[in-house]
Short mmCIF file of C-alpha atoms in Angstrom, two decimals:
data_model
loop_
_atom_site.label_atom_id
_atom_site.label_comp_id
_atom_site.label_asym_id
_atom_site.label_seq_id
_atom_site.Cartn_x
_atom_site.Cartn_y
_atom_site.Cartn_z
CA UNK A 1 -79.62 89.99 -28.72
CA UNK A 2 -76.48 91.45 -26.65
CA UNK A 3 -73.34 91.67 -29.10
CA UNK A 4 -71.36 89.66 -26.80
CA UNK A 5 -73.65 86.61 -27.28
CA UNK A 6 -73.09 86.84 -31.26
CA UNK A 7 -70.06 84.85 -32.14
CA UNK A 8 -69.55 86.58 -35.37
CA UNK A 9 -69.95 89.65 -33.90
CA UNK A 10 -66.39 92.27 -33.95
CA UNK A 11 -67.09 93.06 -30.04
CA UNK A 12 -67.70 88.97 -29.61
CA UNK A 13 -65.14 87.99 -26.81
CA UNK A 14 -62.42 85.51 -27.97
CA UNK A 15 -63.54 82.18 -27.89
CA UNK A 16 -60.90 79.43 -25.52
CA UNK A 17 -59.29 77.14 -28.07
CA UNK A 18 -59.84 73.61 -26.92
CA UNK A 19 -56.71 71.33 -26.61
CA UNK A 20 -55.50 69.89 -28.77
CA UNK A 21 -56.63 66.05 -28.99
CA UNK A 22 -59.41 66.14 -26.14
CA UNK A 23 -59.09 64.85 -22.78
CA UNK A 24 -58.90 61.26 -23.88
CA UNK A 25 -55.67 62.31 -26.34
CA UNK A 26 -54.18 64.29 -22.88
CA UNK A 27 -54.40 60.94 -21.19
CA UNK A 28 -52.77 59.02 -23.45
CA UNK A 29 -49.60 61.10 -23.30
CA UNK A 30 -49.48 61.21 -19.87
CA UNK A 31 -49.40 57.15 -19.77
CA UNK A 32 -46.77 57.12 -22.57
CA UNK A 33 -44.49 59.43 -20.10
CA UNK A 34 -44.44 56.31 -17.98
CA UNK A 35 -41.80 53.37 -19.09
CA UNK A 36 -43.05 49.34 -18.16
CA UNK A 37 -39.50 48.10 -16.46
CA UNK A 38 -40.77 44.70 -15.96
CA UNK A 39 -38.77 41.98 -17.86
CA UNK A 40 -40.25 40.43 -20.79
CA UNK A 41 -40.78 36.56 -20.63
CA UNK A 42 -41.76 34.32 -23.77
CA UNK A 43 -45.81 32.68 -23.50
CA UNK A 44 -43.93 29.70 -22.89
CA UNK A 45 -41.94 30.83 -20.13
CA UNK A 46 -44.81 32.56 -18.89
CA UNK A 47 -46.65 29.37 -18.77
CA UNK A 48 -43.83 27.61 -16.67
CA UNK A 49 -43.72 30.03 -13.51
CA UNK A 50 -46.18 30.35 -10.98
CA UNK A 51 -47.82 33.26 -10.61
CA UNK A 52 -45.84 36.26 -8.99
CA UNK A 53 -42.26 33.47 -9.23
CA UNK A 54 -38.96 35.55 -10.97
CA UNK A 55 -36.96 33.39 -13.87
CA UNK A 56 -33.57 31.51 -12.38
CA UNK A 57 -31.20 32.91 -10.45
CA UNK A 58 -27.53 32.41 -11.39
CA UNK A 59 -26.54 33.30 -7.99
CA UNK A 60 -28.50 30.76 -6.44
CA UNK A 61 -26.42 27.82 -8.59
CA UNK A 62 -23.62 29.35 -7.03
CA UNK A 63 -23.88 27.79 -3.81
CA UNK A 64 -24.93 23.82 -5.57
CA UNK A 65 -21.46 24.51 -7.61
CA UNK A 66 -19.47 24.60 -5.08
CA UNK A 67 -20.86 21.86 -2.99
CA UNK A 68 -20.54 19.43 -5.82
CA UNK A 69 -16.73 21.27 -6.22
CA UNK A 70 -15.87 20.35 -2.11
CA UNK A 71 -17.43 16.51 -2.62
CA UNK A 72 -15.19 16.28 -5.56
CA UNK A 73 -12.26 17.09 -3.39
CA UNK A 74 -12.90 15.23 -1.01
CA UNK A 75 -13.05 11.88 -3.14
CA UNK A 76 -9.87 12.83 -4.27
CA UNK A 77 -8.07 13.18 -1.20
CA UNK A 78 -9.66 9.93 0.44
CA UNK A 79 -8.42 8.15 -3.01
CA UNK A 80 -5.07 9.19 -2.55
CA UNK A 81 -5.25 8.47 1.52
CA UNK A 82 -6.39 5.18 0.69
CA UNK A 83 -3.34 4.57 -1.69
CA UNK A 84 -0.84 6.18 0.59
CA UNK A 85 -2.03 3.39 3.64
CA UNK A 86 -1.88 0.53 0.95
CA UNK A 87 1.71 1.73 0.34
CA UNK A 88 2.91 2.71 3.93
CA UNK A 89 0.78 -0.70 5.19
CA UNK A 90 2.75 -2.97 2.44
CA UNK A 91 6.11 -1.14 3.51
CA UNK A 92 5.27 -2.08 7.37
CA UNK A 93 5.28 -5.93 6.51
CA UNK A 94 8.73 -6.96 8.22
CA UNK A 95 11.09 -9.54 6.98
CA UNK A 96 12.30 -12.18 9.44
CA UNK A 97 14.42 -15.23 9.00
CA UNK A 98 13.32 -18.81 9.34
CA UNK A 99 15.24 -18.20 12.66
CA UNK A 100 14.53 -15.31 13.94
CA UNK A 101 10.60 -15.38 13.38
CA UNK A 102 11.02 -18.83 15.59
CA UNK A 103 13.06 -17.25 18.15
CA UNK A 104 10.30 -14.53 18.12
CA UNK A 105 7.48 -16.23 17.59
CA UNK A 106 5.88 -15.30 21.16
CA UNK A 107 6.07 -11.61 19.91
CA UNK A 108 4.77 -12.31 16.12
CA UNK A 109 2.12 -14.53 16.76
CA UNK A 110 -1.27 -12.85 15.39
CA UNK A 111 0.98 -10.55 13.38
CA UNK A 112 0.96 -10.36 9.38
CA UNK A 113 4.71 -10.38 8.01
CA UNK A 114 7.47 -11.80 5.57
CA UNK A 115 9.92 -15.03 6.60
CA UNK A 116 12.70 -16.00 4.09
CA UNK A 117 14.06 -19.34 4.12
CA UNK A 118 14.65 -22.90 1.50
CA UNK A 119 12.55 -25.35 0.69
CA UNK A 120 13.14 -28.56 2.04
CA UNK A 121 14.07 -30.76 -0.37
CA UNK A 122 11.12 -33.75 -0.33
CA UNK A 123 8.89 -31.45 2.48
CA UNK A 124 6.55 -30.36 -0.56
CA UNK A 125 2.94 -31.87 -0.34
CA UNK A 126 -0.16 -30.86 -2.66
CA UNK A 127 -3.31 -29.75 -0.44
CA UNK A 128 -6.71 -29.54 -1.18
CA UNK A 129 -6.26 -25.63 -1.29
CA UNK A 130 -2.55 -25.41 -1.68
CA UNK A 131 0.62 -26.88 -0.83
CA UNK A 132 2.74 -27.94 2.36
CA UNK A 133 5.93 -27.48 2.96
CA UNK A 134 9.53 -26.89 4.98
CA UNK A 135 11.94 -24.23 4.85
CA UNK A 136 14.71 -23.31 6.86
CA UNK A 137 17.36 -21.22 7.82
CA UNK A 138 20.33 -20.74 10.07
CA UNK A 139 19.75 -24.18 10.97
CA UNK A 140 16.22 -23.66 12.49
CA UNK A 141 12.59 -25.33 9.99
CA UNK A 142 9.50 -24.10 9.85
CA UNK A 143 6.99 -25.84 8.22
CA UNK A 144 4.58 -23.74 6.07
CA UNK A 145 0.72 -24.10 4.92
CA UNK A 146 0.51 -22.16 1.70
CA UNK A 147 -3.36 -21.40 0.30
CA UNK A 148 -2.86 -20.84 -2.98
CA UNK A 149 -0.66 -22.08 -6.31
CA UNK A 150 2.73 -21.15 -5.57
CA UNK A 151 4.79 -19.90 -8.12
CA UNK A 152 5.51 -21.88 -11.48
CA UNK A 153 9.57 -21.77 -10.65
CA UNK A 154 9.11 -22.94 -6.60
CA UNK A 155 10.77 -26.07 -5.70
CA UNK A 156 13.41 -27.32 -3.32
CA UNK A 157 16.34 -25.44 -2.25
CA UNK A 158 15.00 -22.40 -3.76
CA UNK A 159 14.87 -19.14 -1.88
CA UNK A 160 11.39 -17.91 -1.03
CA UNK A 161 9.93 -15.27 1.02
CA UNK A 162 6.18 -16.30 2.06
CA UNK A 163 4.06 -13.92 3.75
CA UNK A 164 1.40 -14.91 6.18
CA UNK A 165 1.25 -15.23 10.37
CA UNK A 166 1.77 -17.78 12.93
CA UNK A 167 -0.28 -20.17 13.69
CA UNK A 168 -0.31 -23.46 16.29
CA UNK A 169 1.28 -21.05 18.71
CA UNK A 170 4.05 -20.55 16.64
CA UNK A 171 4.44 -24.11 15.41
CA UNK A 172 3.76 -23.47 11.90
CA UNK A 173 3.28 -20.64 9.01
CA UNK A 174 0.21 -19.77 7.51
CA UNK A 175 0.61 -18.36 3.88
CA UNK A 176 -0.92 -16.82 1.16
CA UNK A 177 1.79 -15.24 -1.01
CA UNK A 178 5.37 -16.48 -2.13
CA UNK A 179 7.72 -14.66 -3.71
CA UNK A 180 11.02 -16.62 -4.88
CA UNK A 181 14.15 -15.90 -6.11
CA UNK A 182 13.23 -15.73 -9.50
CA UNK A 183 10.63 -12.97 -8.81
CA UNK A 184 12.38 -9.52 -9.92
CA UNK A 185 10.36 -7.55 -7.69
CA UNK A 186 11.80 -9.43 -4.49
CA UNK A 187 15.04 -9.84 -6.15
CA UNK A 188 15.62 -5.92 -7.10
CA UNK A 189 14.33 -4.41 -3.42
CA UNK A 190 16.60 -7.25 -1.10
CA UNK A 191 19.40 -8.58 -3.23
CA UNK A 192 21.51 -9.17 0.62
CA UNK A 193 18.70 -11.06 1.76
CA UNK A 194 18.86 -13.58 -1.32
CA UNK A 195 22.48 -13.64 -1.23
CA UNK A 196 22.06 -15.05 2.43
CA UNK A 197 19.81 -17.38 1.43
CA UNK A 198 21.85 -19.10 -1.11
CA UNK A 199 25.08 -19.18 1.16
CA UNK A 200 22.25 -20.67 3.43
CA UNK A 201 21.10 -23.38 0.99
CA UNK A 202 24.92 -24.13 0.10
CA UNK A 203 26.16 -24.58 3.01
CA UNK A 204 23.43 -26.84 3.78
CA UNK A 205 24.34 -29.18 0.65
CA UNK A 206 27.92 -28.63 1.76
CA UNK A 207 27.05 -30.28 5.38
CA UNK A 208 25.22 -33.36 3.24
#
């Protein structure tokens, strides 16, 4: 037997040391040298997504907020619009006399507006949807179909602004609002108009 074959011989060459933990244990290391960067996701979660489909996007809620911020907006702005033509629409309604909406009446007939005058005393009848009646000023009548109850204070001789058009070309007043003297909101925005309207009325009695 050569010398070299016997391992316990002194002239025995040195024997390789095997590594440490075998090829399986050299594998292992080499896959723990590796980190898994994929995000974690509960079972649940998991369960929810398709196959392959990332979790929600913040970013992509972005775009939904600010939709829903610009519709917003925009209701606003038409509310407000809508407000500002009620007011500017209400402010448009012109005020005429008894006589100068008659001496007009070609011009005004078809339009909406506001005519000041008196009841006639004894021109108020009771309608099926309202009241009839005369009023006058500067010497000129008009007489007036109101729809509607008029005011608890209306009555003869009192100063009233009715709003309405023209009708029986330009015969007679449709209405469907009366404001009278009484009514602080007519009183307070044209106190020269129902100072007229009384020197009207008393110089009327005055001439009876």
């Amino acid at each position: 037997m050569d010398v070299n074959d016997d391992p316990e011989s002194p002239d025995a060459a040195p024997l390789d040391p095997a590594p440490v933990g075998g090829p399986a244990e050299g594998a292992g290391a080499a896959a723990a040298s590796e980190f898994d960067l994929r995000p974690r996701v509960s079972p649940t979660e998991a369960g929810s997504l398709p196959s392959g489909a990332a979790g929600p996007n913040p970013a992509a809620s972005s775009p939904v907020k600010r939709y829903l911020a610009i519709g917003v907006l925009v209701a606003i702005l038409a509310a407000l619009g809508f407000v500002l033509y009620v007011g500017l629409s209400d402010a448009a309604t012109f005020f005429y006399n008894v006589d100068e909406a008659a001496d007009q009446s070609d011009q005004l007939l078809g339009e909406r507006f506001r005519m000041q005058g008196n009841v006639v005393e004894g021109s108020v009848t009771e309608t099926d949807d309202g009241v009839d009646f005369v009023i006058t000023y500067g010497g000129v009548d008009m007489p007036v179909s109101h729809t509607g109850t008029p005011p608890e204070l209306f009555g003869p001789d009192i100063p009233v602004v009715i709003e309405g058009s023209l009708i029986d070309n330009g015969e007679r007043f449709s209405s469907d609002e009366i404001l009278i003297r009484h009514d602080n909101e007519y009183d307070e925005e044209h106190p020269d108009r129902i100072n007229d309207a009384e020197r009207d009325a008393q110089a009327r009695g005055g001439d009876g």
